[in-house]
PDB file of C-alpha atoms and ligand atoms in Angstrom:
ATOM      1  CA  MET A   1       7.344 -43.872  39.903  1.00  0.00           C
ATOM      2  CA  HIS A   2       7.955 -44.804  43.543  1.00  0.00           C
ATOM      3  CA  TYR A   3       4.384 -45.871  44.351  1.00  0.00           C
ATOM      4  CA  SER A   4       1.442 -45.927  41.986  1.00  0.00           C
ATOM      5  CA  GLY A   5      -1.494 -46.278  44.403  1.00  0.00           C
ATOM      6  CA  THR A   6      -3.628 -43.696  46.183  1.00  0.00           C
ATOM      7  CA  VAL A   7      -2.674 -42.920  49.787  1.00  0.00           C
ATOM      8  CA  LEU A   8      -5.131 -41.677  52.391  1.00  0.00           C
ATOM      9  CA  VAL A   9      -3.510 -39.470  55.040  1.00  0.00           C
ATOM     10  CA  ALA A  10      -5.504 -39.541  58.281  1.00  0.00           C
ATOM     11  CA  GLY A  11      -4.659 -36.556  60.473  1.00  0.00           C
ATOM     12  CA  ALA A  12      -3.332 -34.668  57.433  1.00  0.00           C
ATOM     13  CA  THR A  13      -3.667 -31.290  59.172  1.00  0.00           C
ATOM     14  CA  GLY A  14      -1.544 -32.360  62.158  1.00  0.00           C
ATOM     15  CA  ARG A  15       2.098 -31.366  62.422  1.00  0.00           C
ATOM     16  CA  THR A  16       3.378 -34.744  61.182  1.00  0.00           C
ATOM     17  CA  GLY A  17       0.428 -35.260  58.837  1.00  0.00           C
ATOM     18  CA  GLN A  18       1.245 -32.009  57.005  1.00  0.00           C
ATOM     19  CA  TRP A  19       4.727 -33.346  56.351  1.00  0.00           C
ATOM     20  CA  VAL A  20       3.316 -36.660  55.130  1.00  0.00           C
ATOM     21  CA  VAL A  21       1.277 -34.724  52.563  1.00  0.00           C
ATOM     22  CA  LYS A  22       4.336 -32.675  51.544  1.00  0.00           C
ATOM     23  CA  ARG A  23       6.486 -35.785  51.087  1.00  0.00           C
ATOM     24  CA  LEU A  24       3.761 -37.526  49.040  1.00  0.00           C
ATOM     25  CA  GLN A  25       3.587 -34.393  46.875  1.00  0.00           C
ATOM     26  CA  HIS A  26       7.379 -34.417  46.596  1.00  0.00           C
ATOM     27  CA  TYR A  27       7.319 -37.951  45.144  1.00  0.00           C
ATOM     28  CA  GLY A  28       4.289 -37.244  42.930  1.00  0.00           C
ATOM     29  CA  ILE A  29       2.152 -39.857  44.718  1.00  0.00           C
ATOM     30  CA  ASP A  30      -1.643 -39.602  44.501  1.00  0.00           C
ATOM     31  CA  TYR A  31      -3.165 -38.836  47.909  1.00  0.00           C
ATOM     32  CA  ARG A  32      -6.386 -38.049  49.771  1.00  0.00           C
ATOM     33  CA  LEU A  33      -6.822 -36.310  53.106  1.00  0.00           C
ATOM     34  CA  PHE A  34      -9.030 -37.262  56.050  1.00  0.00           C
ATOM     35  CA  VAL A  35      -9.372 -34.214  58.288  1.00  0.00           C
ATOM     36  CA  ARG A  36     -11.663 -32.722  60.895  1.00  0.00           C
ATOM     37  CA  SER A  37     -11.510 -29.202  59.472  1.00  0.00           C
ATOM     38  CA  GLY A  38     -11.775 -28.423  55.771  1.00  0.00           C
ATOM     39  CA  LYS A  39     -10.939 -24.780  56.519  1.00  0.00           C
ATOM     40  CA  LYS A  40      -7.652 -25.743  58.188  1.00  0.00           C
ATOM     41  CA  ALA A  41      -6.793 -28.100  55.308  1.00  0.00           C
ATOM     42  CA  LEU A  42      -7.442 -25.424  52.674  1.00  0.00           C
ATOM     43  CA  GLU A  43      -5.377 -22.876  54.602  1.00  0.00           C
ATOM     44  CA  LEU A  44      -2.481 -25.329  54.803  1.00  0.00           C
ATOM     45  CA  PHE A  45      -2.545 -26.885  51.342  1.00  0.00           C
ATOM     46  CA  GLY A  46      -4.473 -24.481  49.120  1.00  0.00           C
ATOM     47  CA  PRO A  47      -7.574 -24.961  46.937  1.00  0.00           C
ATOM     48  CA  GLU A  48      -6.015 -27.750  44.836  1.00  0.00           C
ATOM     49  CA  ILE A  49      -6.784 -30.266  47.581  1.00  0.00           C
ATOM     50  CA  THR A  50     -10.538 -29.523  47.664  1.00  0.00           C
ATOM     51  CA  ASP A  51     -11.422 -32.660  45.663  1.00  0.00           C
ATOM     52  CA  LYS A  52      -9.137 -34.806  47.803  1.00  0.00           C
ATOM     53  CA  LEU A  53     -10.821 -34.102  51.144  1.00  0.00           C
ATOM     54  CA  THR A  54     -13.007 -36.283  53.321  1.00  0.00           C
ATOM     55  CA  LEU A  55     -14.194 -34.476  56.422  1.00  0.00           C
ATOM     56  CA  GLY A  56     -14.831 -36.312  59.651  1.00  0.00           C
ATOM     57  CA  SER A  57     -13.631 -37.783  62.886  1.00  0.00           C
ATOM     58  CA  ILE A  58     -11.820 -41.024  63.513  1.00  0.00           C
ATOM     59  CA  GLU A  59     -14.554 -41.601  66.124  1.00  0.00           C
ATOM     60  CA  ASN A  60     -17.271 -41.909  63.457  1.00  0.00           C
ATOM     61  CA  ASP A  61     -17.788 -45.141  61.485  1.00  0.00           C
ATOM     62  CA  GLU A  62     -19.515 -43.640  58.427  1.00  0.00           C
ATOM     63  CA  GLU A  63     -16.941 -40.871  58.086  1.00  0.00           C
ATOM     64  CA  VAL A  64     -14.029 -43.298  58.402  1.00  0.00           C
ATOM     65  CA  LEU A  65     -15.645 -45.648  55.879  1.00  0.00           C
ATOM     66  CA  ALA A  66     -16.067 -42.797  53.379  1.00  0.00           C
ATOM     67  CA  ALA A  67     -12.428 -41.798  53.855  1.00  0.00           C
ATOM     68  CA  VAL A  68     -10.858 -45.227  53.328  1.00  0.00           C
ATOM     69  CA  SER A  69     -12.882 -46.337  50.324  1.00  0.00           C
ATOM     70  CA  HIS A  70     -10.806 -46.210  47.104  1.00  0.00           C
ATOM     71  CA  ALA A  71      -7.487 -45.882  48.978  1.00  0.00           C
ATOM     72  CA  ASP A  72      -4.688 -48.384  48.328  1.00  0.00           C
ATOM     73  CA  ALA A  73      -2.713 -47.395  51.414  1.00  0.00           C
ATOM     74  CA  VAL A  74      -3.388 -45.428  54.609  1.00  0.00           C
ATOM     75  CA  ILE A  75      -0.890 -43.393  56.596  1.00  0.00           C
ATOM     76  CA  CYS A  76      -2.284 -42.593  60.044  1.00  0.00           C
ATOM     77  CA  ALA A  77      -0.754 -39.534  61.735  1.00  0.00           C
ATOM     78  CA  VAL A  78      -3.681 -39.029  64.116  1.00  0.00           C
ATOM     79  CA  GLY A  79      -3.061 -38.478  67.808  1.00  0.00           C
ATOM     80  CA  GLY A  80      -5.256 -37.353  70.670  1.00  0.00           C
ATOM     81  CA  ASN A  81      -4.403 -34.253  72.679  1.00  0.00           C
ATOM     82  CA  VAL A  82      -3.513 -35.676  76.099  1.00  0.00           C
ATOM     83  CA  MET A  83      -2.902 -32.228  77.620  1.00  0.00           C
ATOM     84  CA  ASN A  84      -6.451 -31.038  76.965  1.00  0.00           C
ATOM     85  CA  PRO A  85      -8.972 -32.442  79.481  1.00  0.00           C
ATOM     86  CA  GLU A  86     -11.809 -31.446  77.095  1.00  0.00           C
ATOM     87  CA  ALA A  87     -10.402 -33.610  74.275  1.00  0.00           C
ATOM     88  CA  PRO A  88     -11.447 -37.267  73.860  1.00  0.00           C
ATOM     89  CA  PRO A  89      -9.099 -39.559  75.827  1.00  0.00           C
ATOM     90  CA  PRO A  90      -6.372 -41.709  74.216  1.00  0.00           C
ATOM     91  CA  SER A  91      -8.681 -44.730  74.580  1.00  0.00           C
ATOM     92  CA  ALA A  92     -11.073 -43.061  72.099  1.00  0.00           C
ATOM     93  CA  ILE A  93      -8.492 -41.796  69.597  1.00  0.00           C
ATOM     94  CA  ASP A  94      -5.170 -43.659  69.833  1.00  0.00           C
ATOM     95  CA  ARG A  95      -6.814 -47.043  70.512  1.00  0.00           C
ATOM     96  CA  ASP A  96     -10.454 -47.151  69.337  1.00  0.00           C
ATOM     97  CA  GLY A  97     -10.014 -44.568  66.567  1.00  0.00           C
ATOM     98  CA  VAL A  98      -6.966 -46.320  65.142  1.00  0.00           C
ATOM     99  CA  ILE A  99      -8.713 -49.694  65.392  1.00  0.00           C
ATOM    100  CA  ARG A 100     -11.777 -48.263  63.587  1.00  0.00           C
ATOM    101  CA  LEU A 101      -9.618 -46.810  60.818  1.00  0.00           C
ATOM    102  CA  ALA A 102      -7.636 -50.037  60.399  1.00  0.00           C
ATOM    103  CA  ALA A 103     -10.730 -52.271  60.453  1.00  0.00           C
ATOM    104  CA  HIS A 104     -12.593 -50.248  57.804  1.00  0.00           C
ATOM    105  CA  ALA A 105      -9.436 -49.932  55.719  1.00  0.00           C
ATOM    106  CA  ARG A 106      -8.959 -53.705  55.773  1.00  0.00           C
ATOM    107  CA  GLU A 107     -12.644 -54.334  54.890  1.00  0.00           C
ATOM    108  CA  GLN A 108     -12.407 -51.912  51.976  1.00  0.00           C
ATOM    109  CA  GLY A 109      -9.332 -53.650  50.563  1.00  0.00           C
ATOM    110  CA  VAL A 110      -6.636 -51.170  51.569  1.00  0.00           C
ATOM    111  CA  ARG A 111      -3.394 -53.120  51.081  1.00  0.00           C
ATOM    112  CA  HIS A 112      -0.839 -51.315  53.228  1.00  0.00           C
ATOM    113  CA  PHE A 113      -1.428 -49.567  56.567  1.00  0.00           C
ATOM    114  CA  VAL A 114       1.160 -47.223  58.066  1.00  0.00           C
ATOM    115  CA  LEU A 115       0.736 -46.162  61.678  1.00  0.00           C
ATOM    116  CA  ILE A 116       2.697 -43.444  63.445  1.00  0.00           C
ATOM    117  CA  SER A 117       2.841 -44.649  67.042  1.00  0.00           C
ATOM    118  CA  SER A 118       5.486 -43.823  69.689  1.00  0.00           C
ATOM    119  CA  LEU A 119       8.678 -44.951  71.352  1.00  0.00           C
ATOM    120  CA  ALA A 120       8.049 -46.678  74.721  1.00  0.00           C
ATOM    121  CA  VAL A 121       4.572 -48.078  73.993  1.00  0.00           C
ATOM    122  CA  THR A 122       5.617 -51.379  75.563  1.00  0.00           C
ATOM    123  CA  ARG A 123       6.705 -49.648  78.798  1.00  0.00           C
ATOM    124  CA  PRO A 124       3.595 -48.983  80.906  1.00  0.00           C
ATOM    125  CA  ASP A 125       5.679 -47.399  83.698  1.00  0.00           C
ATOM    126  CA  HIS A 126       7.009 -44.695  81.389  1.00  0.00           C
ATOM    127  CA  PRO A 127       6.077 -41.201  82.733  1.00  0.00           C
ATOM    128  CA  LEU A 128       4.149 -40.363  79.539  1.00  0.00           C
ATOM    129  CA  ASN A 129       1.732 -43.209  80.226  1.00  0.00           C
ATOM    130  CA  LYS A 130       0.302 -41.248  83.188  1.00  0.00           C
ATOM    131  CA  TYR A 131      -1.662 -39.234  80.630  1.00  0.00           C
ATOM    132  CA  GLY A 132      -4.692 -41.427  80.002  1.00  0.00           C
ATOM    133  CA  GLN A 133      -2.427 -44.454  79.528  1.00  0.00           C
ATOM    134  CA  VAL A 134      -1.634 -43.051  76.110  1.00  0.00           C
ATOM    135  CA  LEU A 135       1.247 -45.469  75.493  1.00  0.00           C
ATOM    136  CA  THR A 136      -0.802 -48.521  76.397  1.00  0.00           C
ATOM    137  CA  MET A 137      -3.663 -47.264  74.221  1.00  0.00           C
ATOM    138  CA  LYS A 138      -1.264 -46.809  71.303  1.00  0.00           C
ATOM    139  CA  LEU A 139       0.066 -50.344  71.813  1.00  0.00           C
ATOM    140  CA  GLU A 140      -3.480 -51.725  71.662  1.00  0.00           C
ATOM    141  CA  GLY A 141      -4.041 -49.792  68.417  1.00  0.00           C
ATOM    142  CA  GLU A 142      -0.774 -51.186  67.050  1.00  0.00           C
ATOM    143  CA  ASN A 143      -1.727 -54.752  68.020  1.00  0.00           C
ATOM    144  CA  GLU A 144      -4.901 -54.575  65.968  1.00  0.00           C
ATOM    145  CA  VAL A 145      -3.081 -53.079  62.963  1.00  0.00           C
ATOM    146  CA  ARG A 146      -0.561 -55.952  63.135  1.00  0.00           C
ATOM    147  CA  ARG A 147      -3.365 -58.522  63.419  1.00  0.00           C
ATOM    148  CA  LEU A 148      -5.447 -57.141  60.548  1.00  0.00           C
ATOM    149  CA  PHE A 149      -2.656 -56.380  58.112  1.00  0.00           C
ATOM    150  CA  SER A 150      -0.386 -59.391  58.602  1.00  0.00           C
ATOM    151  CA  MET A 151      -2.766 -61.503  56.526  1.00  0.00           C
ATOM    152  CA  LYS A 152      -1.628 -62.623  53.086  1.00  0.00           C
ATOM    153  CA  GLY A 153      -1.929 -59.876  50.498  1.00  0.00           C
ATOM    154  CA  PHE A 154      -1.839 -57.125  53.107  1.00  0.00           C
ATOM    155  CA  SER A 155       1.008 -55.388  54.935  1.00  0.00           C
ATOM    156  CA  TYR A 156       1.724 -52.839  57.647  1.00  0.00           C
ATOM    157  CA  THR A 157       4.504 -50.578  58.845  1.00  0.00           C
ATOM    158  CA  ILE A 158       4.399 -49.219  62.393  1.00  0.00           C
ATOM    159  CA  LEU A 159       6.745 -46.349  63.204  1.00  0.00           C
ATOM    160  CA  ARG A 160       7.588 -45.578  66.818  1.00  0.00           C
ATOM    161  CA  PRO A 161       9.331 -42.200  66.818  1.00  0.00           C
ATOM    162  CA  GLY A 162      11.053 -40.504  69.725  1.00  0.00           C
ATOM    163  CA  GLY A 163      10.110 -36.959  70.798  1.00  0.00           C
ATOM    164  CA  LEU A 164       8.922 -35.026  67.761  1.00  0.00           C
ATOM    165  CA  ALA A 165      10.744 -31.884  66.651  1.00  0.00           C
ATOM    166  CA  GLU A 166      10.444 -29.306  63.910  1.00  0.00           C
ATOM    167  CA  GLY A 167      12.897 -29.031  61.024  1.00  0.00           C
ATOM    168  CA  GLU A 168      13.457 -29.814  57.370  1.00  0.00           C
ATOM    169  CA  PRO A 169      13.612 -33.467  56.233  1.00  0.00           C
ATOM    170  CA  MET A 170      16.710 -35.481  55.280  1.00  0.00           C
ATOM    171  CA  GLU A 171      19.259 -33.409  57.187  1.00  0.00           C
ATOM    172  CA  HIS A 172      20.281 -36.010  59.797  1.00  0.00           C
ATOM    173  CA  PRO A 173      21.286 -39.675  59.745  1.00  0.00           C
ATOM    174  CA  LEU A 174      18.687 -41.736  61.611  1.00  0.00           C
ATOM    175  CA  LEU A 175      18.836 -44.651  63.997  1.00  0.00           C
ATOM    176  CA  PHE A 176      16.272 -47.443  63.462  1.00  0.00           C
ATOM    177  CA  ASP A 177      15.810 -50.262  65.975  1.00  0.00           C
ATOM    178  CA  THR A 178      13.274 -52.908  66.958  1.00  0.00           C
ATOM    179  CA  GLY A 179      12.112 -54.245  70.318  1.00  0.00           C
ATOM    180  CA  ASP A 180      11.451 -50.847  71.978  1.00  0.00           C
ATOM    181  CA  ARG A 181      14.983 -50.731  73.379  1.00  0.00           C
ATOM    182  CA  ILE A 182      15.772 -47.043  72.716  1.00  0.00           C
ATOM    183  CA  GLU A 183      15.458 -45.186  76.021  1.00  0.00           C
ATOM    184  CA  THR A 184      15.071 -41.672  74.628  1.00  0.00           C
ATOM    185  CA  GLY A 185      15.737 -39.495  71.600  1.00  0.00           C
ATOM    186  CA  LYS A 186      14.142 -37.063  69.218  1.00  0.00           C
ATOM    187  CA  ILE A 187      13.387 -36.886  65.516  1.00  0.00           C
ATOM    188  CA  ASN A 188      12.016 -34.286  63.134  1.00  0.00           C
ATOM    189  CA  ARG A 189       8.381 -34.790  62.179  1.00  0.00           C
ATOM    190  CA  SER A 190       9.477 -34.302  58.567  1.00  0.00           C
ATOM    191  CA  ASP A 191      11.748 -37.358  58.794  1.00  0.00           C
ATOM    192  CA  VAL A 192       9.034 -39.473  60.402  1.00  0.00           C
ATOM    193  CA  ALA A 193       6.826 -38.490  57.467  1.00  0.00           C
ATOM    194  CA  GLU A 194       9.567 -39.371  54.985  1.00  0.00           C
ATOM    195  CA  ALA A 195      10.086 -42.812  56.559  1.00  0.00           C
ATOM    196  CA  ALA A 196       6.315 -43.404  56.547  1.00  0.00           C
ATOM    197  CA  VAL A 197       6.130 -42.528  52.835  1.00  0.00           C
ATOM    198  CA  GLU A 198       9.206 -44.613  51.928  1.00  0.00           C
ATOM    199  CA  SER A 199       7.556 -47.624  53.589  1.00  0.00           C
ATOM    200  CA  LEU A 200       5.067 -47.627  50.687  1.00  0.00           C
ATOM    201  CA  TRP A 201       7.662 -48.968  48.266  1.00  0.00           C
ATOM    202  CA  THR A 202      10.444 -50.400  50.444  1.00  0.00           C
ATOM    203  CA  PRO A 203      10.081 -54.207  50.680  1.00  0.00           C
ATOM    204  CA  GLU A 204      12.036 -54.364  53.970  1.00  0.00           C
ATOM    205  CA  ALA A 205       9.472 -52.018  55.588  1.00  0.00           C
ATOM    206  CA  ARG A 206       6.672 -54.541  55.113  1.00  0.00           C
ATOM    207  CA  ASP A 207       5.220 -56.084  58.273  1.00  0.00           C
ATOM    208  CA  LEU A 208       7.674 -54.149  60.383  1.00  0.00           C
ATOM    209  CA  THR A 209       7.345 -52.386  63.739  1.00  0.00           C
ATOM    210  CA  PHE A 210      10.349 -50.229  64.505  1.00  0.00           C
ATOM    211  CA  GLU A 211      11.641 -47.308  66.561  1.00  0.00           C
ATOM    212  CA  LEU A 212      13.318 -44.285  64.995  1.00  0.00           C
ATOM    213  CA  ILE A 213      15.306 -41.315  66.271  1.00  0.00           C
ATOM    214  CA  GLN A 214      17.798 -38.967  64.668  1.00  0.00           C
ATOM    215  CA  THR A 215      21.496 -38.732  65.417  1.00  0.00           C
ATOM    216  CA  ASP A 216      23.244 -35.460  66.360  1.00  0.00           C
ATOM    217  CA  GLU A 217      25.170 -35.483  63.093  1.00  0.00           C
ATOM    218  CA  ASN A 218      24.258 -33.130  60.226  1.00  0.00           C
ATOM    219  CA  ALA A 219      24.534 -34.969  56.911  1.00  0.00           C
ATOM    220  CA  ALA A 220      22.184 -34.717  53.933  1.00  0.00           C
ATOM    221  CA  GLN A 221      20.223 -37.923  53.304  1.00  0.00           C
ATOM    222  CA  LYS A 222      19.029 -39.091  49.881  1.00  0.00           C
ATOM    223  CA  SER A 223      16.679 -41.724  51.227  1.00  0.00           C
ATOM    224  CA  PHE A 224      16.107 -43.811  54.357  1.00  0.00           C
ATOM    225  CA  GLU A 225      15.841 -47.137  52.512  1.00  0.00           C
ATOM    226  CA  ARG A 226      19.223 -48.304  53.785  1.00  0.00           C
ATOM    227  CA  TYR A 227      18.063 -47.976  57.392  1.00  0.00           C
ATOM    228  CA  PHE A 228      15.185 -50.346  56.635  1.00  0.00           C
ATOM    229  CA  ARG A 229      17.564 -52.759  54.920  1.00  0.00           C
ATOM    230  CA  ASN A 230      20.125 -52.712  57.762  1.00  0.00           C
ATOM    231  CA  LEU A 231      17.407 -53.294  60.335  1.00  0.00           C
ATOM    232  CA  ASN A 232      16.387 -56.486  58.572  1.00  0.00           C
ATOM    233  CA  LYS A 233      19.937 -57.815  58.597  1.00  0.00           C
ATOM    234  CA  LYS A 234      20.048 -57.923  62.415  1.00  0.00           C
TER     235      LYS A 234
HETATM  236  N1  NAP B 301       4.657 -35.197  70.454  1.00  0.00           N
HETATM  237  C1  NAP B 301       5.616 -36.079  70.508  1.00  0.00           C
HETATM  238  O1  NAP B 301       6.757 -35.808  70.895  1.00  0.00           O
HETATM  239  C2  NAP B 301       5.337 -37.490  70.025  1.00  0.00           C
HETATM  240  C3  NAP B 301       6.306 -38.475  70.192  1.00  0.00           C
HETATM  241  C4  NAP B 301       6.080 -39.746  69.654  1.00  0.00           C
HETATM  242  C5  NAP B 301       4.887 -40.023  68.986  1.00  0.00           C
HETATM  243  N2  NAP B 301       3.933 -39.037  68.873  1.00  0.00           N
HETATM  244  C6  NAP B 301       2.715 -39.375  68.104  1.00  0.00           C
HETATM  245  O2  NAP B 301       2.950 -39.043  66.744  1.00  0.00           O
HETATM  246  C7  NAP B 301       1.701 -38.745  66.110  1.00  0.00           C
HETATM  247  C8  NAP B 301       1.798 -37.403  65.396  1.00  0.00           C
HETATM  248  O3  NAP B 301       2.090 -36.385  66.369  1.00  0.00           O
HETATM  249  P1  NAP B 301       1.907 -34.820  66.022  1.00  0.00           P
HETATM  250  O4  NAP B 301       2.657 -34.070  67.050  1.00  0.00           O
HETATM  251  O5  NAP B 301       2.139 -34.589  64.585  1.00  0.00           O
HETATM  252  O6  NAP B 301       0.347 -34.667  66.305  1.00  0.00           O
HETATM  253  P2  NAP B 301      -0.591 -33.387  66.178  1.00  0.00           P
HETATM  254  O7  NAP B 301       0.120 -32.245  65.544  1.00  0.00           O
HETATM  255  O8  NAP B 301      -1.230 -33.175  67.512  1.00  0.00           O
HETATM  256  O9  NAP B 301      -1.692 -33.907  65.138  1.00  0.00           O
HETATM  257  C9  NAP B 301      -2.629 -34.874  65.502  1.00  0.00           C
HETATM  258  C10 NAP B 301      -3.613 -35.013  64.376  1.00  0.00           C
HETATM  259  O10 NAP B 301      -4.664 -35.878  64.800  1.00  0.00           O
HETATM  260  C11 NAP B 301      -5.897 -35.296  64.398  1.00  0.00           C
HETATM  261  N3  NAP B 301      -6.984 -35.768  65.230  1.00  0.00           N
HETATM  262  C12 NAP B 301      -7.119 -35.664  66.574  1.00  0.00           C
HETATM  263  N4  NAP B 301      -8.306 -36.170  66.946  1.00  0.00           N
HETATM  264  C13 NAP B 301      -8.924 -36.599  65.812  1.00  0.00           C
HETATM  265  C14 NAP B 301     -10.175 -37.203  65.532  1.00  0.00           C
HETATM  266  N5  NAP B 301     -11.073 -37.452  66.499  1.00  0.00           N
HETATM  267  N6  NAP B 301     -10.477 -37.508  64.246  1.00  0.00           N
HETATM  268  C15 NAP B 301      -9.592 -37.245  63.250  1.00  0.00           C
HETATM  269  N7  NAP B 301      -8.404 -36.665  63.441  1.00  0.00           N
HETATM  270  C16 NAP B 301      -8.084 -36.343  64.711  1.00  0.00           C
HETATM  271  C17 NAP B 301      -5.661 -33.807  64.552  1.00  0.00           C
HETATM  272  O11 NAP B 301      -6.643 -33.073  63.836  1.00  0.00           O
HETATM  273  P3  NAP B 301      -6.655 -31.447  63.829  1.00  0.00           P
HETATM  274  O12 NAP B 301      -5.576 -31.049  62.836  1.00  0.00           O
HETATM  275  O13 NAP B 301      -8.025 -31.128  63.381  1.00  0.00           O
HETATM  276  O14 NAP B 301      -6.340 -31.008  65.225  1.00  0.00           O
HETATM  277  C18 NAP B 301      -4.281 -33.692  63.956  1.00  0.00           C
HETATM  278  O15 NAP B 301      -4.376 -33.642  62.553  1.00  0.00           O
HETATM  279  C19 NAP B 301       0.637 -38.783  67.204  1.00  0.00           C
HETATM  280  O16 NAP B 301       0.039 -40.055  67.229  1.00  0.00           O
HETATM  281  C20 NAP B 301       1.466 -38.604  68.471  1.00  0.00           C
HETATM  282  O17 NAP B 301       0.828 -39.139  69.607  1.00  0.00           O
HETATM  283  C21 NAP B 301       4.141 -37.803  69.369  1.00  0.00           C
END
């Protein structure tokens, strides 16, 4: 058994969130889903997830509270839609929503919080930040996750992936780094999900904020644990 707790996936119907669910299923880890649309979740995952669903928005305190209770870990794959002017802005989702999720998770005794953030969050002049200051909002969400989950008995892992791409997991060697020094790069959503799930049981992933991209090489990967270990040696 890789991890024996129950993992709540927030944003489970998103493109990365779906892969998080698939990788948890792959390892036989117990999970719950926090989604806006039950219909979308059932279409994606089938009727067997019915009892695992909490419906709601990351903008709503009661719904978030219901979702996090009884979870041992949370993996947050939520992201606002910066291209849609009708959608709530990054300040409401990527900052306040993430902070709400982390705060309620901490209160309810969730032990490990995994946040999927983004490369370049510490670079306010990056072109992506023009969209509702999405990078700055993500950094503020990250800061609160670090503050809440660095206390004794709790832990966090914050992943900052490059541009997200489609493809099967574990087909490319990855590059992990810290300090937001990687200028650009891409990575399959499936591999981001895999790294997020592996952080549940990898000691070197605890209390870690790191960037991740894939290399151009094609080479089957058994696990990403060695990338976490090598990162810590630097
Ligand atoms: N796109 C990139 O190249 C890139 C690069 C680096 C980092 N990122 C970040 O990586 C993360 C995952 O990206 P992705 O492309 O997988 O995202 P995505 O497919 O757009 O999925 C986002 C998820 O967030 C959910 N969500 C949005 N607003 C919500 C709310 N108010 N309450 C609850 N859930 C809400 C969506 O729900 P529905 O399923 O109901 O829509 C969806 O499940 C995001 O944080 C993104 O910003 C993206």
